[in-house]
Amino acid sequence: MSSEEQRGLDEIRGIEEGLKAAYTRNTKEAVEAFDRLREFAIRLIYLNVTAEHELDAKALIVSIGDMGKITAKQSMEIASVAASRALGDIAAEAASQRRDALAIKAVSVLGSLSRELAARGMDTAAKSAAEGLGKFGAVSARMGVENQVTLSEIYLMQLVREAMEEDLSETGIIAVAFLGEVGAVSVENKLEESAIGVSILLEELGIAAVRENHEPEAKVVINAFEKLGKASSMHGMKSLLFQAAWSVETIRVLAEDKGMNAVSRIAKLTLESVKAAGALDEEQTLEKIQEIKKFHRKIMEKS
């Protein structure tokens, strides 16, 4: 038997054992299976790029996602954490090696799993998924792959919305923080559209948090804007400063109307620190913001 044939058999056996462990609620064996499948997938990332290797890696990624959804349905939180970590590691590793098709597949599966975990109230596992999405976004930003950064942003935003619906405050707060971090790394790497995209999504989340009385999430959103403002000022990204100031003011006014005085005060202080200094071509910036919003809508329609 060739090494390739042995590899294929090992992968099939790993998937079968993982599915069995998930269905029989065997947490220990499920975690071990996720770890093995993660190792198999990462090994394929470093092998020569062939159609067979690509298909095998994608099959492993999909299998991990399927198993993760089973462990979620079975309320196996520890195993679901392992699934999230496996997918996050694979996505980040693929991104770092510019295996873009595998990176996109892994983060898409992770994004879907993250919402499933939040919908089932699995706070710990959902937080692990948020970490994986954030790590992927940061790696993609450092690699300069803007479409992958945007995917991570969208999935983090969707996770926050799901977390707020399920009152998973910790997941929502952590996911917002990672979204802000992706924005900051995008600024550092001169990815202006990705950075503005984060600001747009943070605005949407801030508005939703205020309207739905999620004060902790609203405060974290404003804190993320403050960090974005400092980063954009440092790197001369005036368009982002304009968008951030606009967003914080929108959230401040809404919070004031809702009687969320603490949020309104924090927003007012943050607004002062992110306002753009000097002349700014507002018309050009507004056009760019509208283009990014349209791009976001297209992605969300497909996800």
PDB file of C-alpha atoms in Angstrom:
ATOM      1  CA  MET A   1       0.000   0.000   0.000  1.00  0.00           C
ATOM      2  CA  SER A   2       1.374   3.411  -0.980  1.00  0.00           C
ATOM      3  CA  SER A   3       1.732   6.257   1.492  1.00  0.00           C
ATOM      4  CA  GLU A   4      -1.038   8.140  -0.325  1.00  0.00           C
ATOM      5  CA  GLU A   5      -3.397   5.184   0.001  1.00  0.00           C
ATOM      6  CA  GLN A   6      -2.539   4.841   3.685  1.00  0.00           C
ATOM      7  CA  ARG A   7      -3.167   8.543   4.191  1.00  0.00           C
ATOM      8  CA  GLY A   8      -6.572   8.239   2.574  1.00  0.00           C
ATOM      9  CA  LEU A   9      -7.511   5.279   4.752  1.00  0.00           C
ATOM     10  CA  ASP A  10      -6.382   7.087   7.896  1.00  0.00           C
ATOM     11  CA  GLU A  11      -8.510  10.086   6.991  1.00  0.00           C
ATOM     12  CA  ILE A  12     -11.595   7.959   6.314  1.00  0.00           C
ATOM     13  CA  ARG A  13     -11.080   6.059   9.560  1.00  0.00           C
ATOM     14  CA  GLY A  14     -10.696   9.331  11.448  1.00  0.00           C
ATOM     15  CA  ILE A  15     -13.956  10.673  10.042  1.00  0.00           C
ATOM     16  CA  GLU A  16     -15.830   7.459  10.832  1.00  0.00           C
ATOM     17  CA  GLU A  17     -14.500   7.347  14.388  1.00  0.00           C
ATOM     18  CA  GLY A  18     -15.347  11.002  14.895  1.00  0.00           C
ATOM     19  CA  LEU A  19     -18.916  10.587  13.692  1.00  0.00           C
ATOM     20  CA  LYS A  20     -19.375   7.542  15.901  1.00  0.00           C
ATOM     21  CA  ALA A  21     -18.034   9.418  18.927  1.00  0.00           C
ATOM     22  CA  ALA A  22     -20.315  12.378  18.232  1.00  0.00           C
ATOM     23  CA  TYR A  23     -23.440  10.263  17.814  1.00  0.00           C
ATOM     24  CA  THR A  24     -22.679   8.194  20.936  1.00  0.00           C
ATOM     25  CA  ARG A  25     -21.823  11.310  22.994  1.00  0.00           C
ATOM     26  CA  ASN A  26     -18.287  10.129  23.712  1.00  0.00           C
ATOM     27  CA  THR A  27     -16.592  13.450  24.416  1.00  0.00           C
ATOM     28  CA  LYS A  28     -13.069  12.108  24.858  1.00  0.00           C
ATOM     29  CA  GLU A  29     -13.049  10.234  21.562  1.00  0.00           C
ATOM     30  CA  ALA A  30     -14.753  13.102  19.751  1.00  0.00           C
ATOM     31  CA  VAL A  31     -12.085  15.560  20.907  1.00  0.00           C
ATOM     32  CA  GLU A  32      -9.353  13.134  19.844  1.00  0.00           C
ATOM     33  CA  ALA A  33     -11.007  12.740  16.443  1.00  0.00           C
ATOM     34  CA  PHE A  34     -11.192  16.507  15.918  1.00  0.00           C
ATOM     35  CA  ASP A  35      -7.500  16.799  16.774  1.00  0.00           C
ATOM     36  CA  ARG A  36      -6.562  14.029  14.324  1.00  0.00           C
ATOM     37  CA  LEU A  37      -8.645  15.466  11.503  1.00  0.00           C
ATOM     38  CA  ARG A  38      -7.130  18.884  12.163  1.00  0.00           C
ATOM     39  CA  GLU A  39      -3.638  17.390  11.830  1.00  0.00           C
ATOM     40  CA  PHE A  40      -4.599  15.588   8.614  1.00  0.00           C
ATOM     41  CA  ALA A  41      -5.983  18.791   7.075  1.00  0.00           C
ATOM     42  CA  ILE A  42      -2.999  20.936   8.052  1.00  0.00           C
ATOM     43  CA  ARG A  43      -0.631  18.311   6.659  1.00  0.00           C
ATOM     44  CA  LEU A  44      -2.469  18.520   3.332  1.00  0.00           C
ATOM     45  CA  ILE A  45      -2.008  22.296   3.296  1.00  0.00           C
ATOM     46  CA  TYR A  46       1.744  21.762   3.104  1.00  0.00           C
ATOM     47  CA  LEU A  47       1.680  19.016   0.468  1.00  0.00           C
ATOM     48  CA  ASN A  48       1.968  19.778  -3.230  1.00  0.00           C
ATOM     49  CA  VAL A  49      -1.123  21.524  -4.552  1.00  0.00           C
ATOM     50  CA  THR A  50      -3.056  18.911  -6.508  1.00  0.00           C
ATOM     51  CA  ALA A  51      -6.742  18.435  -7.221  1.00  0.00           C
ATOM     52  CA  GLU A  52      -6.738  15.293  -5.068  1.00  0.00           C
ATOM     53  CA  HIS A  53      -5.125  16.995  -2.083  1.00  0.00           C
ATOM     54  CA  GLU A  54      -7.492  19.943  -2.419  1.00  0.00           C
ATOM     55  CA  LEU A  55     -10.554  17.689  -2.465  1.00  0.00           C
ATOM     56  CA  ASP A  56      -9.297  15.616   0.458  1.00  0.00           C
ATOM     57  CA  ALA A  57      -8.622  18.713   2.554  1.00  0.00           C
ATOM     58  CA  LYS A  58     -12.051  20.151   1.786  1.00  0.00           C
ATOM     59  CA  ALA A  59     -13.656  16.813   2.680  1.00  0.00           C
ATOM     60  CA  LEU A  60     -11.904  16.887   6.053  1.00  0.00           C
ATOM     61  CA  ILE A  61     -13.030  20.459   6.680  1.00  0.00           C
ATOM     62  CA  VAL A  62     -16.641  19.660   5.829  1.00  0.00           C
ATOM     63  CA  SER A  63     -16.513  16.539   8.008  1.00  0.00           C
ATOM     64  CA  ILE A  64     -15.226  18.518  10.982  1.00  0.00           C
ATOM     65  CA  GLY A  65     -18.066  20.983  10.480  1.00  0.00           C
ATOM     66  CA  ASP A  66     -20.659  18.211  10.238  1.00  0.00           C
ATOM     67  CA  MET A  67     -19.303  16.536  13.354  1.00  0.00           C
ATOM     68  CA  GLY A  68     -19.274  19.891  15.138  1.00  0.00           C
ATOM     69  CA  LYS A  69     -22.952  20.408  14.389  1.00  0.00           C
ATOM     70  CA  ILE A  70     -23.705  16.936  15.728  1.00  0.00           C
ATOM     71  CA  THR A  71     -21.810  17.624  18.961  1.00  0.00           C
ATOM     72  CA  ALA A  72     -23.682  20.921  19.225  1.00  0.00           C
ATOM     73  CA  LYS A  73     -27.033  19.146  18.876  1.00  0.00           C
ATOM     74  CA  GLN A  74     -25.862  16.639  21.480  1.00  0.00           C
ATOM     75  CA  SER A  75     -24.920  19.508  23.854  1.00  0.00           C
ATOM     76  CA  MET A  76     -21.303  18.296  23.921  1.00  0.00           C
ATOM     77  CA  GLU A  77     -19.697  21.649  24.660  1.00  0.00           C
ATOM     78  CA  ILE A  78     -16.117  20.454  25.185  1.00  0.00           C
ATOM     79  CA  ALA A  79     -16.183  18.548  21.910  1.00  0.00           C
ATOM     80  CA  SER A  80     -17.733  21.553  20.165  1.00  0.00           C
ATOM     81  CA  VAL A  81     -14.881  23.717  21.446  1.00  0.00           C
ATOM     82  CA  ALA A  82     -12.468  21.225  19.872  1.00  0.00           C
ATOM     83  CA  ALA A  83     -14.360  21.449  16.573  1.00  0.00           C
ATOM     84  CA  SER A  84     -14.193  25.250  16.598  1.00  0.00           C
ATOM     85  CA  ARG A  85     -10.494  25.247  17.389  1.00  0.00           C
ATOM     86  CA  ALA A  86      -9.753  22.710  14.679  1.00  0.00           C
ATOM     87  CA  LEU A  87     -11.544  24.746  12.020  1.00  0.00           C
ATOM     88  CA  GLY A  88      -9.988  27.993  13.232  1.00  0.00           C
ATOM     89  CA  ASP A  89      -6.492  26.508  13.128  1.00  0.00           C
ATOM     90  CA  ILE A  90      -7.019  25.075   9.652  1.00  0.00           C
ATOM     91  CA  ALA A  91      -8.417  28.364   8.344  1.00  0.00           C
ATOM     92  CA  ALA A  92      -5.544  30.416   9.757  1.00  0.00           C
ATOM     93  CA  GLU A  93      -2.909  27.951   8.561  1.00  0.00           C
ATOM     94  CA  ALA A  94      -4.368  27.868   5.057  1.00  0.00           C
ATOM     95  CA  ALA A  95      -4.511  31.668   4.991  1.00  0.00           C
ATOM     96  CA  SER A  96      -0.892  31.962   6.099  1.00  0.00           C
ATOM     97  CA  GLN A  97       0.176  29.632   3.270  1.00  0.00           C
ATOM     98  CA  ARG A  98      -2.029  31.367   0.669  1.00  0.00           C
ATOM     99  CA  ARG A  99      -4.122  28.257   0.159  1.00  0.00           C
ATOM    100  CA  ASP A 100      -7.047  30.566  -0.438  1.00  0.00           C
ATOM    101  CA  ALA A 101      -9.660  28.009  -1.502  1.00  0.00           C
ATOM    102  CA  LEU A 102      -9.048  25.941   1.631  1.00  0.00           C
ATOM    103  CA  ALA A 103      -8.959  29.041   3.826  1.00  0.00           C
ATOM    104  CA  ILE A 104     -12.314  30.213   2.510  1.00  0.00           C
ATOM    105  CA  LYS A 105     -13.851  26.748   2.893  1.00  0.00           C
ATOM    106  CA  ALA A 106     -12.622  26.430   6.485  1.00  0.00           C
ATOM    107  CA  VAL A 107     -13.745  29.886   7.597  1.00  0.00           C
ATOM    108  CA  SER A 108     -17.125  29.427   5.905  1.00  0.00           C
ATOM    109  CA  VAL A 109     -17.699  26.159   7.762  1.00  0.00           C
ATOM    110  CA  LEU A 110     -16.524  27.782  11.001  1.00  0.00           C
ATOM    111  CA  GLY A 111     -18.821  30.753  10.461  1.00  0.00           C
ATOM    112  CA  SER A 112     -21.801  28.459  10.001  1.00  0.00           C
ATOM    113  CA  LEU A 113     -20.858  26.389  13.049  1.00  0.00           C
ATOM    114  CA  SER A 114     -20.398  29.506  15.175  1.00  0.00           C
ATOM    115  CA  ARG A 115     -23.995  30.570  14.599  1.00  0.00           C
ATOM    116  CA  GLU A 116     -25.219  27.051  15.370  1.00  0.00           C
ATOM    117  CA  LEU A 117     -23.333  27.070  18.661  1.00  0.00           C
ATOM    118  CA  ALA A 118     -24.700  30.466  19.646  1.00  0.00           C
ATOM    119  CA  ALA A 119     -28.233  29.490  18.658  1.00  0.00           C
ATOM    120  CA  ARG A 120     -27.962  26.519  21.015  1.00  0.00           C
ATOM    121  CA  GLY A 121     -26.706  28.671  23.866  1.00  0.00           C
ATOM    122  CA  MET A 122     -23.231  27.117  23.933  1.00  0.00           C
ATOM    123  CA  ASP A 123     -21.330  30.154  25.179  1.00  0.00           C
ATOM    124  CA  THR A 124     -17.914  28.541  25.668  1.00  0.00           C
ATOM    125  CA  ALA A 125     -17.871  26.873  22.262  1.00  0.00           C
ATOM    126  CA  ALA A 126     -19.204  29.992  20.543  1.00  0.00           C
ATOM    127  CA  LYS A 127     -16.434  32.064  22.140  1.00  0.00           C
ATOM    128  CA  SER A 128     -13.902  29.577  20.784  1.00  0.00           C
ATOM    129  CA  ALA A 129     -15.415  29.990  17.330  1.00  0.00           C
ATOM    130  CA  ALA A 130     -15.178  33.779  17.666  1.00  0.00           C
ATOM    131  CA  GLU A 131     -11.500  33.425  18.497  1.00  0.00           C
ATOM    132  CA  GLY A 132     -10.951  31.300  15.390  1.00  0.00           C
ATOM    133  CA  LEU A 133     -12.748  33.802  13.171  1.00  0.00           C
ATOM    134  CA  GLY A 134     -10.765  36.670  14.657  1.00  0.00           C
ATOM    135  CA  LYS A 135      -7.455  34.869  14.255  1.00  0.00           C
ATOM    136  CA  PHE A 136      -8.269  34.081  10.631  1.00  0.00           C
ATOM    137  CA  GLY A 137      -9.187  37.695   9.939  1.00  0.00           C
ATOM    138  CA  ALA A 138      -5.965  38.991  11.469  1.00  0.00           C
ATOM    139  CA  VAL A 139      -3.799  36.511   9.536  1.00  0.00           C
ATOM    140  CA  SER A 140      -5.604  37.349   6.295  1.00  0.00           C
ATOM    141  CA  ALA A 141      -5.109  41.062   6.931  1.00  0.00           C
ATOM    142  CA  ARG A 142      -1.388  40.562   7.477  1.00  0.00           C
ATOM    143  CA  MET A 143      -1.265  38.574   4.239  1.00  0.00           C
ATOM    144  CA  GLY A 144      -3.121  41.379   2.456  1.00  0.00           C
ATOM    145  CA  VAL A 145      -6.006  39.161   1.285  1.00  0.00           C
ATOM    146  CA  GLU A 146      -8.883  41.591   1.594  1.00  0.00           C
ATOM    147  CA  ASN A 147     -11.747  39.326   0.503  1.00  0.00           C
ATOM    148  CA  GLN A 148     -10.849  36.844   3.244  1.00  0.00           C
ATOM    149  CA  VAL A 149     -10.688  39.632   5.809  1.00  0.00           C
ATOM    150  CA  THR A 150     -14.172  40.692   4.769  1.00  0.00           C
ATOM    151  CA  LEU A 151     -15.454  37.145   5.237  1.00  0.00           C
ATOM    152  CA  SER A 152     -14.143  37.037   8.796  1.00  0.00           C
ATOM    153  CA  GLU A 153     -15.769  40.404   9.499  1.00  0.00           C
ATOM    154  CA  ILE A 154     -19.151  39.258   8.211  1.00  0.00           C
ATOM    155  CA  TYR A 155     -19.066  35.992  10.159  1.00  0.00           C
ATOM    156  CA  LEU A 156     -18.072  37.778  13.370  1.00  0.00           C
ATOM    157  CA  MET A 157     -20.899  40.267  12.896  1.00  0.00           C
ATOM    158  CA  GLN A 158     -23.403  37.460  12.323  1.00  0.00           C
ATOM    159  CA  LEU A 159     -22.135  35.682  15.433  1.00  0.00           C
ATOM    160  CA  VAL A 160     -22.615  38.831  17.514  1.00  0.00           C
ATOM    161  CA  ARG A 161     -26.184  39.194  16.257  1.00  0.00           C
ATOM    162  CA  GLU A 162     -26.949  35.562  17.086  1.00  0.00           C
ATOM    163  CA  ALA A 163     -25.350  35.947  20.507  1.00  0.00           C
ATOM    164  CA  MET A 164     -27.459  39.010  21.280  1.00  0.00           C
ATOM    165  CA  GLU A 165     -30.607  37.164  20.260  1.00  0.00           C
ATOM    166  CA  GLU A 166     -29.707  34.335  22.632  1.00  0.00           C
ATOM    167  CA  ASP A 167     -28.494  36.650  25.426  1.00  0.00           C
ATOM    168  CA  LEU A 168     -24.975  35.229  25.263  1.00  0.00           C
ATOM    169  CA  SER A 169     -23.335  38.411  26.464  1.00  0.00           C
ATOM    170  CA  GLU A 170     -19.822  36.969  26.802  1.00  0.00           C
ATOM    171  CA  THR A 171     -19.831  35.620  23.259  1.00  0.00           C
ATOM    172  CA  GLY A 172     -21.150  38.907  21.914  1.00  0.00           C
ATOM    173  CA  ILE A 173     -18.537  40.947  23.754  1.00  0.00           C
ATOM    174  CA  ILE A 174     -15.644  38.726  22.666  1.00  0.00           C
ATOM    175  CA  ALA A 175     -16.797  38.593  19.043  1.00  0.00           C
ATOM    176  CA  VAL A 176     -17.087  42.401  18.926  1.00  0.00           C
ATOM    177  CA  ALA A 177     -13.596  42.703  20.396  1.00  0.00           C
ATOM    178  CA  PHE A 178     -12.177  40.365  17.745  1.00  0.00           C
ATOM    179  CA  LEU A 179     -13.997  42.310  15.033  1.00  0.00           C
ATOM    180  CA  GLY A 180     -12.350  45.487  16.271  1.00  0.00           C
ATOM    181  CA  GLU A 181      -8.984  43.735  16.344  1.00  0.00           C
ATOM    182  CA  VAL A 182      -9.391  42.645  12.718  1.00  0.00           C
ATOM    183  CA  GLY A 183     -10.110  46.269  11.875  1.00  0.00           C
ATOM    184  CA  ALA A 184      -6.995  47.482  13.682  1.00  0.00           C
ATOM    185  CA  VAL A 185      -4.780  44.936  11.904  1.00  0.00           C
ATOM    186  CA  SER A 186      -6.371  45.971   8.602  1.00  0.00           C
ATOM    187  CA  VAL A 187      -5.430  49.582   9.317  1.00  0.00           C
ATOM    188  CA  GLU A 188      -1.851  48.587  10.142  1.00  0.00           C
ATOM    189  CA  ASN A 189      -1.621  46.742   6.829  1.00  0.00           C
ATOM    190  CA  LYS A 190      -3.189  49.565   4.783  1.00  0.00           C
ATOM    191  CA  LEU A 191      -6.343  47.609   3.917  1.00  0.00           C
ATOM    192  CA  GLU A 192      -8.626  50.613   3.887  1.00  0.00           C
ATOM    193  CA  GLU A 193     -11.776  48.953   2.572  1.00  0.00           C
ATOM    194  CA  SER A 194     -11.549  46.151   5.133  1.00  0.00           C
ATOM    195  CA  ALA A 195     -11.004  48.664   7.917  1.00  0.00           C
ATOM    196  CA  ILE A 196     -13.960  50.787   6.834  1.00  0.00           C
ATOM    197  CA  GLY A 197     -15.962  47.580   6.501  1.00  0.00           C
ATOM    198  CA  VAL A 198     -15.306  46.810  10.162  1.00  0.00           C
ATOM    199  CA  SER A 199     -16.462  50.299  11.094  1.00  0.00           C
ATOM    200  CA  ILE A 200     -19.685  49.859   9.128  1.00  0.00           C
ATOM    201  CA  LEU A 201     -20.400  46.517  10.789  1.00  0.00           C
ATOM    202  CA  LEU A 202     -19.590  47.899  14.230  1.00  0.00           C
ATOM    203  CA  GLU A 203     -22.069  50.698  13.598  1.00  0.00           C
ATOM    204  CA  GLU A 204     -24.780  48.174  12.712  1.00  0.00           C
ATOM    205  CA  LEU A 205     -23.994  46.161  15.830  1.00  0.00           C
ATOM    206  CA  GLY A 206     -23.908  49.249  18.026  1.00  0.00           C
ATOM    207  CA  ILE A 207     -27.295  50.388  16.764  1.00  0.00           C
ATOM    208  CA  ALA A 208     -28.746  46.911  17.291  1.00  0.00           C
ATOM    209  CA  ALA A 209     -27.250  46.680  20.783  1.00  0.00           C
ATOM    210  CA  VAL A 210     -28.763  50.011  21.814  1.00  0.00           C
ATOM    211  CA  ARG A 211     -32.165  49.273  20.297  1.00  0.00           C
ATOM    212  CA  GLU A 212     -32.293  45.880  22.004  1.00  0.00           C
ATOM    213  CA  ASN A 213     -30.905  47.161  25.330  1.00  0.00           C
ATOM    214  CA  HIS A 214     -27.659  45.188  25.200  1.00  0.00           C
ATOM    215  CA  GLU A 215     -25.585  47.726  27.087  1.00  0.00           C
ATOM    216  CA  PRO A 216     -22.385  45.628  27.527  1.00  0.00           C
ATOM    217  CA  GLU A 217     -22.179  44.956  23.791  1.00  0.00           C
ATOM    218  CA  ALA A 218     -22.865  48.626  22.999  1.00  0.00           C
ATOM    219  CA  LYS A 219     -19.999  49.702  25.263  1.00  0.00           C
ATOM    220  CA  VAL A 220     -17.597  47.211  23.668  1.00  0.00           C
ATOM    221  CA  VAL A 221     -18.569  48.479  20.211  1.00  0.00           C
ATOM    222  CA  ILE A 222     -17.729  52.033  21.251  1.00  0.00           C
ATOM    223  CA  ASN A 223     -14.434  50.864  22.750  1.00  0.00           C
ATOM    224  CA  ALA A 224     -13.612  49.170  19.440  1.00  0.00           C
ATOM    225  CA  PHE A 225     -14.280  52.456  17.646  1.00  0.00           C
ATOM    226  CA  GLU A 226     -11.870  54.244  19.948  1.00  0.00           C
ATOM    227  CA  LYS A 227      -9.108  51.763  19.099  1.00  0.00           C
ATOM    228  CA  LEU A 228      -9.913  52.021  15.394  1.00  0.00           C
ATOM    229  CA  GLY A 229      -9.780  55.792  15.616  1.00  0.00           C
ATOM    230  CA  LYS A 230      -6.354  55.755  17.236  1.00  0.00           C
ATOM    231  CA  ALA A 231      -5.035  53.284  14.661  1.00  0.00           C
ATOM    232  CA  SER A 232      -6.440  55.247  11.726  1.00  0.00           C
ATOM    233  CA  SER A 233      -5.010  58.496  13.074  1.00  0.00           C
ATOM    234  CA  MET A 234      -1.601  56.886  13.469  1.00  0.00           C
ATOM    235  CA  HIS A 235      -1.658  55.531   9.908  1.00  0.00           C
ATOM    236  CA  GLY A 236      -3.303  58.548   8.267  1.00  0.00           C
ATOM    237  CA  MET A 237      -6.501  56.767   7.237  1.00  0.00           C
ATOM    238  CA  LYS A 238      -8.867  59.745   7.153  1.00  0.00           C
ATOM    239  CA  SER A 239     -11.742  57.900   5.491  1.00  0.00           C
ATOM    240  CA  LEU A 240     -11.897  55.533   8.447  1.00  0.00           C
ATOM    241  CA  LEU A 241     -11.763  58.426  10.904  1.00  0.00           C
ATOM    242  CA  PHE A 242     -14.736  59.985   9.160  1.00  0.00           C
ATOM    243  CA  GLN A 243     -16.701  56.728   9.158  1.00  0.00           C
ATOM    244  CA  ALA A 244     -15.856  56.029  12.806  1.00  0.00           C
ATOM    245  CA  ALA A 245     -16.904  59.510  13.910  1.00  0.00           C
ATOM    246  CA  TRP A 246     -20.138  59.207  11.959  1.00  0.00           C
ATOM    247  CA  SER A 247     -20.875  55.804  13.483  1.00  0.00           C
ATOM    248  CA  VAL A 248     -20.152  56.803  17.070  1.00  0.00           C
ATOM    249  CA  GLU A 249     -22.324  59.900  16.743  1.00  0.00           C
ATOM    250  CA  THR A 250     -25.169  57.775  15.359  1.00  0.00           C
ATOM    251  CA  ILE A 251     -24.895  55.388  18.311  1.00  0.00           C
ATOM    252  CA  ARG A 252     -24.620  58.288  20.783  1.00  0.00           C
ATOM    253  CA  VAL A 253     -27.804  59.956  19.564  1.00  0.00           C
ATOM    254  CA  LEU A 254     -29.726  56.695  19.619  1.00  0.00           C
ATOM    255  CA  ALA A 255     -28.455  55.824  23.108  1.00  0.00           C
ATOM    256  CA  GLU A 256     -29.472  59.256  24.358  1.00  0.00           C
ATOM    257  CA  ASP A 257     -32.965  58.791  22.931  1.00  0.00           C
ATOM    258  CA  LYS A 258     -33.205  55.369  24.587  1.00  0.00           C
ATOM    259  CA  GLY A 259     -32.122  56.738  27.950  1.00  0.00           C
ATOM    260  CA  MET A 260     -28.906  54.689  27.978  1.00  0.00           C
ATOM    261  CA  ASN A 261     -26.954  57.473  29.625  1.00  0.00           C
ATOM    262  CA  ALA A 262     -23.777  55.505  30.333  1.00  0.00           C
ATOM    263  CA  VAL A 263     -23.498  54.452  26.693  1.00  0.00           C
ATOM    264  CA  SER A 264     -24.225  57.989  25.530  1.00  0.00           C
ATOM    265  CA  ARG A 265     -21.505  59.438  27.776  1.00  0.00           C
ATOM    266  CA  ILE A 266     -18.917  56.910  26.617  1.00  0.00           C
ATOM    267  CA  ALA A 267     -19.846  57.575  22.997  1.00  0.00           C
ATOM    268  CA  LYS A 268     -19.467  61.324  23.491  1.00  0.00           C
ATOM    269  CA  LEU A 269     -15.982  60.905  24.951  1.00  0.00           C
ATOM    270  CA  THR A 270     -15.004  58.485  22.197  1.00  0.00           C
ATOM    271  CA  LEU A 271     -16.313  60.813  19.514  1.00  0.00           C
ATOM    272  CA  GLU A 272     -13.922  63.503  20.655  1.00  0.00           C
ATOM    273  CA  SER A 273     -10.975  61.126  20.277  1.00  0.00           C
ATOM    274  CA  VAL A 274     -11.859  59.818  16.801  1.00  0.00           C
ATOM    275  CA  LYS A 275     -12.934  62.991  15.025  1.00  0.00           C
ATOM    276  CA  ALA A 276     -10.866  63.604  11.944  1.00  0.00           C
ATOM    277  CA  ALA A 277      -8.578  66.615  12.033  1.00  0.00           C
ATOM    278  CA  GLY A 278      -8.261  68.823   8.949  1.00  0.00           C
ATOM    279  CA  ALA A 279     -10.024  68.771   5.605  1.00  0.00           C
ATOM    280  CA  LEU A 280     -11.743  65.597   4.476  1.00  0.00           C
ATOM    281  CA  ASP A 281     -13.397  64.790   1.169  1.00  0.00           C
ATOM    282  CA  GLU A 282     -16.703  63.698   2.677  1.00  0.00           C
ATOM    283  CA  GLU A 283     -18.423  63.080  -0.666  1.00  0.00           C
ATOM    284  CA  GLN A 284     -15.730  60.669  -1.832  1.00  0.00           C
ATOM    285  CA  THR A 285     -15.742  58.913   1.539  1.00  0.00           C
ATOM    286  CA  LEU A 286     -19.523  58.511   1.474  1.00  0.00           C
ATOM    287  CA  GLU A 287     -19.335  56.916  -1.969  1.00  0.00           C
ATOM    288  CA  LYS A 288     -16.736  54.443  -0.718  1.00  0.00           C
ATOM    289  CA  ILE A 289     -18.864  53.581   2.315  1.00  0.00           C
ATOM    290  CA  GLN A 290     -21.887  52.881   0.113  1.00  0.00           C
ATOM    291  CA  GLU A 291     -19.813  50.612  -2.147  1.00  0.00           C
ATOM    292  CA  ILE A 292     -18.577  48.616   0.844  1.00  0.00           C
ATOM    293  CA  LYS A 293     -22.107  48.280   2.229  1.00  0.00           C
ATOM    294  CA  LYS A 294     -23.283  46.867  -1.106  1.00  0.00           C
ATOM    295  CA  PHE A 295     -20.399  44.380  -1.066  1.00  0.00           C
ATOM    296  CA  HIS A 296     -21.346  43.292   2.461  1.00  0.00           C
ATOM    297  CA  ARG A 297     -24.946  42.709   1.410  1.00  0.00           C
ATOM    298  CA  LYS A 298     -23.832  40.483  -1.467  1.00  0.00           C
ATOM    299  CA  ILE A 299     -21.692  38.356   0.854  1.00  0.00           C
ATOM    300  CA  MET A 300     -24.449  38.014   3.458  1.00  0.00           C
ATOM    301  CA  GLU A 301     -26.931  36.952   0.790  1.00  0.00           C
ATOM    302  CA  LYS A 302     -24.588  34.074  -0.108  1.00  0.00           C
ATOM    303  CA  SER A 303     -23.729  33.032   3.467  1.00  0.00           C
TER     304      SER A 303
END
